[in-house]
PDB file of C-alpha atoms in Angstrom:
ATOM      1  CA  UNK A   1     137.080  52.358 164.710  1.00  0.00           C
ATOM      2  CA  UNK A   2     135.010  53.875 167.070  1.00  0.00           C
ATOM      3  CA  UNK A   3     138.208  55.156 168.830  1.00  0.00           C
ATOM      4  CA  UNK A   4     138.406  57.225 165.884  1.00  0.00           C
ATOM      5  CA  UNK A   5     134.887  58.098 165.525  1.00  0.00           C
ATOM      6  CA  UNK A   6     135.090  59.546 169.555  1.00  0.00           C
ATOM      7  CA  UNK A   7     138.137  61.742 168.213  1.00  0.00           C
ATOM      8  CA  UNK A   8     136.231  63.461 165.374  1.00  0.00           C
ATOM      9  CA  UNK A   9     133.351  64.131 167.512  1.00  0.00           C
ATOM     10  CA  UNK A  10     135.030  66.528 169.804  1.00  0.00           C
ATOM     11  CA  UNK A  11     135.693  68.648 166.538  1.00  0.00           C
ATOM     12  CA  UNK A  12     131.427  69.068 165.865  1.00  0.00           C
ATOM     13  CA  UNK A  13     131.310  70.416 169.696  1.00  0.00           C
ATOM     14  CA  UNK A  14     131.000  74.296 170.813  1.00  0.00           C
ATOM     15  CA  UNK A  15     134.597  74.320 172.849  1.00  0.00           C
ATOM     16  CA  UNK A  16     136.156  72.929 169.121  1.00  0.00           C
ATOM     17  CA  UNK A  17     134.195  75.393 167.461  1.00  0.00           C
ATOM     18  CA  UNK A  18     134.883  78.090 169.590  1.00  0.00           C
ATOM     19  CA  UNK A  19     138.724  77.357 169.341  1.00  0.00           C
ATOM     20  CA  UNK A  20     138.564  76.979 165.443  1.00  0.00           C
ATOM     21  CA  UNK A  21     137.158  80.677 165.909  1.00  0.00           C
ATOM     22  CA  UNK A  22     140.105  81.458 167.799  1.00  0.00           C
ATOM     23  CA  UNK A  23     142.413  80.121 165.012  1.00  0.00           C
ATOM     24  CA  UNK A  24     140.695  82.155 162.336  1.00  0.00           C
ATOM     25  CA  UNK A  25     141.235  85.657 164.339  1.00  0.00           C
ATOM     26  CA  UNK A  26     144.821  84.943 165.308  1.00  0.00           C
ATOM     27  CA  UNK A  27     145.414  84.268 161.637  1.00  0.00           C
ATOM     28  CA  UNK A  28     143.510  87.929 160.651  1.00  0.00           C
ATOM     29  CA  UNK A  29     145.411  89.091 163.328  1.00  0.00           C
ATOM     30  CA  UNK A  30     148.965  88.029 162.163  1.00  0.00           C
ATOM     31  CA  UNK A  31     148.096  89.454 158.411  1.00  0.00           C
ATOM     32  CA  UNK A  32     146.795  92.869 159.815  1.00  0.00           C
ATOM     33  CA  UNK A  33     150.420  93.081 161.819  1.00  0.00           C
ATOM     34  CA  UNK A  34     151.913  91.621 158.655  1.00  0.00           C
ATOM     35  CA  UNK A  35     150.695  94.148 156.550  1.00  0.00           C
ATOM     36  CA  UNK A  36     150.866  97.083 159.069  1.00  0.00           C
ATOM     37  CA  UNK A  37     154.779  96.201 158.923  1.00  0.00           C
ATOM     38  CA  UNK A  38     154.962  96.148 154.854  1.00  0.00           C
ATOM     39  CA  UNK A  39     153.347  99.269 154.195  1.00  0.00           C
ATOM     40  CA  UNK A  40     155.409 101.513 155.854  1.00  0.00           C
ATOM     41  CA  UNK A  41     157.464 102.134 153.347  1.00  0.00           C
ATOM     42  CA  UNK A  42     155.818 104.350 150.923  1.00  0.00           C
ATOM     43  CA  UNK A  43     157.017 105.001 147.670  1.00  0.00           C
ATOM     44  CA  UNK A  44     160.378 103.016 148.445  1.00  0.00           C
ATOM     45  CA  UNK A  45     161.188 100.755 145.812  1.00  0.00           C
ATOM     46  CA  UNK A  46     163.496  98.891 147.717  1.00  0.00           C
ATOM     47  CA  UNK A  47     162.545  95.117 147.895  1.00  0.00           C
ATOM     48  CA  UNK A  48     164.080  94.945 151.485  1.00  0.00           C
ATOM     49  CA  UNK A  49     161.212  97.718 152.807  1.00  0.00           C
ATOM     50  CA  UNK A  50     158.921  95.938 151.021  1.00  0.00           C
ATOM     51  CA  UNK A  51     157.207  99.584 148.842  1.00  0.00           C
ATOM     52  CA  UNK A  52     153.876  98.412 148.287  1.00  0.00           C
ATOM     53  CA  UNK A  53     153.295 101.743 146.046  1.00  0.00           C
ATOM     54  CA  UNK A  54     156.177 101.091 143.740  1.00  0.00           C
ATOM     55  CA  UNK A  55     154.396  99.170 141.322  1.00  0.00           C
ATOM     56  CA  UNK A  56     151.022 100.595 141.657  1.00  0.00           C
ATOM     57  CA  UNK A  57     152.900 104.220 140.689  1.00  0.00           C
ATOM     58  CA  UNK A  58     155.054 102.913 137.916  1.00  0.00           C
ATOM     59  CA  UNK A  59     158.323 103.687 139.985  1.00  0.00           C
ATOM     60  CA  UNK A  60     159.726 104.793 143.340  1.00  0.00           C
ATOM     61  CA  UNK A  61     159.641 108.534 144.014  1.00  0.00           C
ATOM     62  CA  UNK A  62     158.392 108.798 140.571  1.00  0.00           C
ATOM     63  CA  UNK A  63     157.364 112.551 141.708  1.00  0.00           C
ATOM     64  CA  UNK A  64     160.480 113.320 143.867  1.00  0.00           C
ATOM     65  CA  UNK A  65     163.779 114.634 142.012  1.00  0.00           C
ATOM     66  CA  UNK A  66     166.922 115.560 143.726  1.00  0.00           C
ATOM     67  CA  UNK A  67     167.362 116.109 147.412  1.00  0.00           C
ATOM     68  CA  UNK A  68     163.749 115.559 147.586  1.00  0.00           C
ATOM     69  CA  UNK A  69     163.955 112.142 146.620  1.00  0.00           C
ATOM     70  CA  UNK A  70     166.656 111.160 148.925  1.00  0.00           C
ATOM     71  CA  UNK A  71     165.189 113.023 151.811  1.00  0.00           C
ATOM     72  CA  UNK A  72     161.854 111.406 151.130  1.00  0.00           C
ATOM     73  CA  UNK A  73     164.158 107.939 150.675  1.00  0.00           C
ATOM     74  CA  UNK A  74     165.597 108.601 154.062  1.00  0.00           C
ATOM     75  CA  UNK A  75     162.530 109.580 156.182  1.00  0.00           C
ATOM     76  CA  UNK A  76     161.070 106.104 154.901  1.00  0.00           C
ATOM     77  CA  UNK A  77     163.648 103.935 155.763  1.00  0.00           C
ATOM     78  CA  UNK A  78     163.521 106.014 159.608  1.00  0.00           C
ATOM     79  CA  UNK A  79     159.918 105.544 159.760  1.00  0.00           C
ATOM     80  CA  UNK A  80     159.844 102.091 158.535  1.00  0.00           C
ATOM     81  CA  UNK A  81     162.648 101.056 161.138  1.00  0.00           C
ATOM     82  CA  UNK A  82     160.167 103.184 163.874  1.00  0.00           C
ATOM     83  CA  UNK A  83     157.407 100.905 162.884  1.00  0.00           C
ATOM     84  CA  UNK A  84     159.510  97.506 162.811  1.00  0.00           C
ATOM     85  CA  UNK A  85     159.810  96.507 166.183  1.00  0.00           C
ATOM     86  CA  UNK A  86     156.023  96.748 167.135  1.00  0.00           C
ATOM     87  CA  UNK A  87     155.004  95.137 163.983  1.00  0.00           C
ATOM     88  CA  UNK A  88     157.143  92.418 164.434  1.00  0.00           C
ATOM     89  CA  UNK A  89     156.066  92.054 168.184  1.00  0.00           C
ATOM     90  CA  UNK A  90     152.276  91.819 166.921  1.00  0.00           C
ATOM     91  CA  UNK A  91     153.205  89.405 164.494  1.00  0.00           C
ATOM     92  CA  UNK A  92     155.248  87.188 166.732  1.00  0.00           C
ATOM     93  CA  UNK A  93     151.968  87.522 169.653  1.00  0.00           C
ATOM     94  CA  UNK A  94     149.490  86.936 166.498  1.00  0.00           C
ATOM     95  CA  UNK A  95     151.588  83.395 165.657  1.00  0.00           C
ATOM     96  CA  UNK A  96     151.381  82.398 169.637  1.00  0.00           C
ATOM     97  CA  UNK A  97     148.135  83.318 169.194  1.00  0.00           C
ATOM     98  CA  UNK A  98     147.364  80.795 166.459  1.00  0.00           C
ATOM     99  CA  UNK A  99     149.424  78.092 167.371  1.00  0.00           C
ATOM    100  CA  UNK A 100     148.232  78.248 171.123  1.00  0.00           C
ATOM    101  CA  UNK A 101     144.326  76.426 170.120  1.00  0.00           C
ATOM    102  CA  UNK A 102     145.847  74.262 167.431  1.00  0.00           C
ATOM    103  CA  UNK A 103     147.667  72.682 170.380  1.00  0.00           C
ATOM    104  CA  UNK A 104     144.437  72.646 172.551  1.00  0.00           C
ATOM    105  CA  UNK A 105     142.423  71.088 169.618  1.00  0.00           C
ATOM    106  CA  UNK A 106     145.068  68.312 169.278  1.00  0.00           C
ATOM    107  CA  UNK A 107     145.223  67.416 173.014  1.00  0.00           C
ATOM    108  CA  UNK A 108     141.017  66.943 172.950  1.00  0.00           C
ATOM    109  CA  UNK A 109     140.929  65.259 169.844  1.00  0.00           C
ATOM    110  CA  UNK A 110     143.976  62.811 172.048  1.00  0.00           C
ATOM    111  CA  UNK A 111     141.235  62.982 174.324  1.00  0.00           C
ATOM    112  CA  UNK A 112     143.550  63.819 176.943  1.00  0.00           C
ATOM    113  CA  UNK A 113     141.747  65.842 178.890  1.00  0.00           C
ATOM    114  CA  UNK A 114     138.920  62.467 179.367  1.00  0.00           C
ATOM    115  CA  UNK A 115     142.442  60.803 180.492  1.00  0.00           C
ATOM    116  CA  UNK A 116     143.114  63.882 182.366  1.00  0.00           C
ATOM    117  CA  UNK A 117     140.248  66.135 183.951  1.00  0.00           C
ATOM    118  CA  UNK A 118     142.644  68.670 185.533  1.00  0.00           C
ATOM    119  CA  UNK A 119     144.164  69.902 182.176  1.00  0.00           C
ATOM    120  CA  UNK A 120     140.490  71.632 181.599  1.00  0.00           C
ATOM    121  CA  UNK A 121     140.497  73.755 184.443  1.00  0.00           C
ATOM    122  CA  UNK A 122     144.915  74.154 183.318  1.00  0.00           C
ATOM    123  CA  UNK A 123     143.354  75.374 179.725  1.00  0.00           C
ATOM    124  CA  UNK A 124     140.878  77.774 181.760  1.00  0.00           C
ATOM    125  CA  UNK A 125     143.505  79.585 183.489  1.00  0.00           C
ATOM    126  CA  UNK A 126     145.226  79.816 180.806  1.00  0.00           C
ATOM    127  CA  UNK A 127     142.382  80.815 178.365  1.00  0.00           C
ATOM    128  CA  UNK A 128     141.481  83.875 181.386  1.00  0.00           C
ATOM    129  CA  UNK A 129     145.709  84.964 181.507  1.00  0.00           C
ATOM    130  CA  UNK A 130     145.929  85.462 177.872  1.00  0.00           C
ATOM    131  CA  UNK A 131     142.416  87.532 177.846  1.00  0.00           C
ATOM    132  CA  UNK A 132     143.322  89.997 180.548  1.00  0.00           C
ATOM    133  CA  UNK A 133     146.708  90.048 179.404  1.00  0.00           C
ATOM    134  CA  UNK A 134     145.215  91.029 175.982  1.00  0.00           C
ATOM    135  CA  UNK A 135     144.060  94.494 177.366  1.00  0.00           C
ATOM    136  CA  UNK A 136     147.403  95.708 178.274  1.00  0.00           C
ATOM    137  CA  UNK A 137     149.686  94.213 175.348  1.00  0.00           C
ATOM    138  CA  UNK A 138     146.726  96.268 173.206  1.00  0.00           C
ATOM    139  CA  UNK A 139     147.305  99.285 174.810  1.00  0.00           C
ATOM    140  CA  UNK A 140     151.060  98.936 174.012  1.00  0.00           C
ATOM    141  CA  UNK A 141     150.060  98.028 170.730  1.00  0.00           C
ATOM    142  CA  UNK A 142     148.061 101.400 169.950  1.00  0.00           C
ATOM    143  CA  UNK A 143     150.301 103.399 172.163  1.00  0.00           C
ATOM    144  CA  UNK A 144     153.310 102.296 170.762  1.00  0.00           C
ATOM    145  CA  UNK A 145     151.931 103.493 166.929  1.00  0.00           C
ATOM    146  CA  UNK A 146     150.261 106.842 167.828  1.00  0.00           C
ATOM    147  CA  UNK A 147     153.755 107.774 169.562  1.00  0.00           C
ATOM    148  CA  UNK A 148     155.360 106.921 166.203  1.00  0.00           C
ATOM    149  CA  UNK A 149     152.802 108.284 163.936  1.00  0.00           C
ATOM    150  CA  UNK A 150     153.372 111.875 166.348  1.00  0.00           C
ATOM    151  CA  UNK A 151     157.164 111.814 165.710  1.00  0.00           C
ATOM    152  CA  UNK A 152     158.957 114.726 164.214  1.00  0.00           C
ATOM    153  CA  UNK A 153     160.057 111.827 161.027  1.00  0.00           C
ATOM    154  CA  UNK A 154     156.151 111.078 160.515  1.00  0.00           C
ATOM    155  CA  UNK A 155     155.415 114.891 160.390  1.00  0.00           C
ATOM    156  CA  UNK A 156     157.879 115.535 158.101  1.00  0.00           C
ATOM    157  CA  UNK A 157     157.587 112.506 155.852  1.00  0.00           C
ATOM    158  CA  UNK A 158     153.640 113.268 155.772  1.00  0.00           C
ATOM    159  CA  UNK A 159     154.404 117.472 154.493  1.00  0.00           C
ATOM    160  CA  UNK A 160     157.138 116.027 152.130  1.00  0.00           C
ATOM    161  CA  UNK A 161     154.691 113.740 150.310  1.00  0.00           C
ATOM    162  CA  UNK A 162     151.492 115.986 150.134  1.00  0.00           C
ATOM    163  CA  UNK A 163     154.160 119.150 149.241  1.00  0.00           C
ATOM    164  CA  UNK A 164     154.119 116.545 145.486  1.00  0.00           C
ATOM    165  CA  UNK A 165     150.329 116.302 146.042  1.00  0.00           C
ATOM    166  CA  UNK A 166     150.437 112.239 147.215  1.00  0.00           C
ATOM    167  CA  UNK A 167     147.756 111.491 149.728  1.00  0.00           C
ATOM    168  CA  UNK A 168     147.256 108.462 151.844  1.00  0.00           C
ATOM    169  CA  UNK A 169     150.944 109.293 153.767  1.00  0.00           C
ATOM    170  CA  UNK A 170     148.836 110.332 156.965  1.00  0.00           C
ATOM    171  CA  UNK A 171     150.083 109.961 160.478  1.00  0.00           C
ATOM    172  CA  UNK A 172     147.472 108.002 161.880  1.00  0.00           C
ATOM    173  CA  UNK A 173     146.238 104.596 162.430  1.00  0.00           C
ATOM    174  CA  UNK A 174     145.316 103.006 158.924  1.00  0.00           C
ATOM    175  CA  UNK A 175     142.700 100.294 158.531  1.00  0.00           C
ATOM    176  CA  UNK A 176     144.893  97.245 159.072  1.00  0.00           C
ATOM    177  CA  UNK A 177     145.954  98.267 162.257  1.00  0.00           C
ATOM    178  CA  UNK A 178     142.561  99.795 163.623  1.00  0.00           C
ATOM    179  CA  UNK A 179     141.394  95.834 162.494  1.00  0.00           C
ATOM    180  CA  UNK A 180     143.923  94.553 164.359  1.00  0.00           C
ATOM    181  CA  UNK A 181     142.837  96.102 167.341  1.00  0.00           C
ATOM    182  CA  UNK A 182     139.113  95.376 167.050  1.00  0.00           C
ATOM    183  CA  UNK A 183     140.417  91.061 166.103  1.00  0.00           C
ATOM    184  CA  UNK A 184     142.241  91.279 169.543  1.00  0.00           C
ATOM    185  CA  UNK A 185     139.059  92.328 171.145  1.00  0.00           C
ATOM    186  CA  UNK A 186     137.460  89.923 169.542  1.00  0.00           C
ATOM    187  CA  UNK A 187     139.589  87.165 170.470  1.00  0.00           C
ATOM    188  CA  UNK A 188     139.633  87.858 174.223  1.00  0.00           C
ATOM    189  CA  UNK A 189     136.239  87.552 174.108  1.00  0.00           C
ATOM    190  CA  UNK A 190     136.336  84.061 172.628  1.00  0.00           C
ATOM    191  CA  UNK A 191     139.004  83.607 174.788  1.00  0.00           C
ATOM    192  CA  UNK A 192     136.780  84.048 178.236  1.00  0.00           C
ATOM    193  CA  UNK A 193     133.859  81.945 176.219  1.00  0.00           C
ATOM    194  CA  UNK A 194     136.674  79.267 175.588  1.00  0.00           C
ATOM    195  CA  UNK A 195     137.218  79.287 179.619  1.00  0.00           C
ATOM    196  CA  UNK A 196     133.825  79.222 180.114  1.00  0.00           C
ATOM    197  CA  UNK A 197     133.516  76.156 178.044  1.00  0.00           C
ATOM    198  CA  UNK A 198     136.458  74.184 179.537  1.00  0.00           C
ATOM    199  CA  UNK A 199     135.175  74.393 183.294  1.00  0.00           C
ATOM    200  CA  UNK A 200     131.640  72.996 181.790  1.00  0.00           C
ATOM    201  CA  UNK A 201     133.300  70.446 180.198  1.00  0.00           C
ATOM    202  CA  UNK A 202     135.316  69.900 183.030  1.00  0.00           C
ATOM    203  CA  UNK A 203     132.437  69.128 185.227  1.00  0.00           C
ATOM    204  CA  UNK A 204     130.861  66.782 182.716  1.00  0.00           C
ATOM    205  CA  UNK A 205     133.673  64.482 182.350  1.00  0.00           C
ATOM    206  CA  UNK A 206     134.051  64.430 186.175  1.00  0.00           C
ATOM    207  CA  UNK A 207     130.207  63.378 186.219  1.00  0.00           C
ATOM    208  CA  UNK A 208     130.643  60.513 183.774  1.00  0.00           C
ATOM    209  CA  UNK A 209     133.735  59.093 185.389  1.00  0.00           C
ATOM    210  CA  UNK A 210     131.241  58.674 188.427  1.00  0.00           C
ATOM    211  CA  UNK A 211     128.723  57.122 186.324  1.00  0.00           C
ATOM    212  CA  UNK A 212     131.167  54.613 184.545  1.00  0.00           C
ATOM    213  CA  UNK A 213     128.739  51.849 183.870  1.00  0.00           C
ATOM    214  CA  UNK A 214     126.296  54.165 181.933  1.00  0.00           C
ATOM    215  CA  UNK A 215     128.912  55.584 179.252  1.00  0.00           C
TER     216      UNK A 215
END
């Protein structure tokens, strides 16, 4: 009934729409970190390292024979336990991340926060901790990777590969974590819009609970 009908509304407004935004950059987020975790491993075939190259090659260490191929086998399985931790922290913030407005949509549809004024300006705080806390969890982020990417295993594991002529075994930041930097930027942004949002809605709802008769 029109219970309903007040519900769905809430979704066509510019907090749901802003928090909808948020839910579509935590998700980019948690497949850049995904992916930034999966590649590491090179030419390993090995279905536990996840060696996205393996079938686009034809076979792992195709080029390698030897002591090559088990140096090269170690020095992935180093680098790709170097690059575990962080990727698995970014994907464990980038799920927070997304479940964090589903929960906030699903309270305003409830229309808890009509029910409850004081849980807007609870969602703004908490919409202006998780920007600003953003900036430094980034920095760990990026800090975190170019310390791994200027270890003595990276160096060597980049030489080994282009001494057989393979290229794209840089030690630098690749595209899906450079992405995941910029969709983290992005999201505090909608994050501070999102706390912008609640303390304006906040001070409507107080307004019409003055104004009962005229709702």
């Amino acid at each position: 009934g029109s219970l309903e009908r007040r519900r769905c509304l809430y979704l066509r407004t510019g907090r749901a729409c802003c928090q909808m935004v948020e839910v579509l950059l935590a998700a980019l987020i948690l497949v850049c970190s995904s992916v930034s975790c999966g590649s590491a491993g090179g030419y390993t075939g090995l279905p536990a390292l996840g060696g996205i190259y393996y079938y686009q090659y034809g076979g792992a260490y195709s080029g390698f024979s030897g002591a090559d191929g088990e140096r090269a086998q170690q020095l992935d399985r180093r680098f790709y336990l170097l690059k575990l931790p962080i990727a698995r922290a970014a994907m464990v913030v980038g799920g927070c991340l997304l479940v964090f407005p589903c929960v906030l949509i699903l309270v305003s549809v409830l229309q808890v926060p009509w029910h409850f004024p004081a849980w807007l300006l609870i969602e703004c705080t908490l919409y202006i901790v998780i920007a600003v806390g953003t900036v430094p969890a980034l920095y760990y982020f990026l800090h975190s990777l170019l310390t791994i990417y200027n270890s003595s295993v990276c160096k060597e594991r980049e030489q080994l590969y282009q001494s057989k002529g393979y290229q794209g075994f840089w030690c630098s930041l690749h595209g899906a974590e450079i992405a995941a930097g910029l969709l983290s930027c992005m999201a505090a942004m909608a994050y501070l819009l999102s706390a912008g949002l609640a303390v304006r809605d906040y001070r409507t709802v107080h307004e019409q609970k003055k104004k009962p008769l005229q709702l």
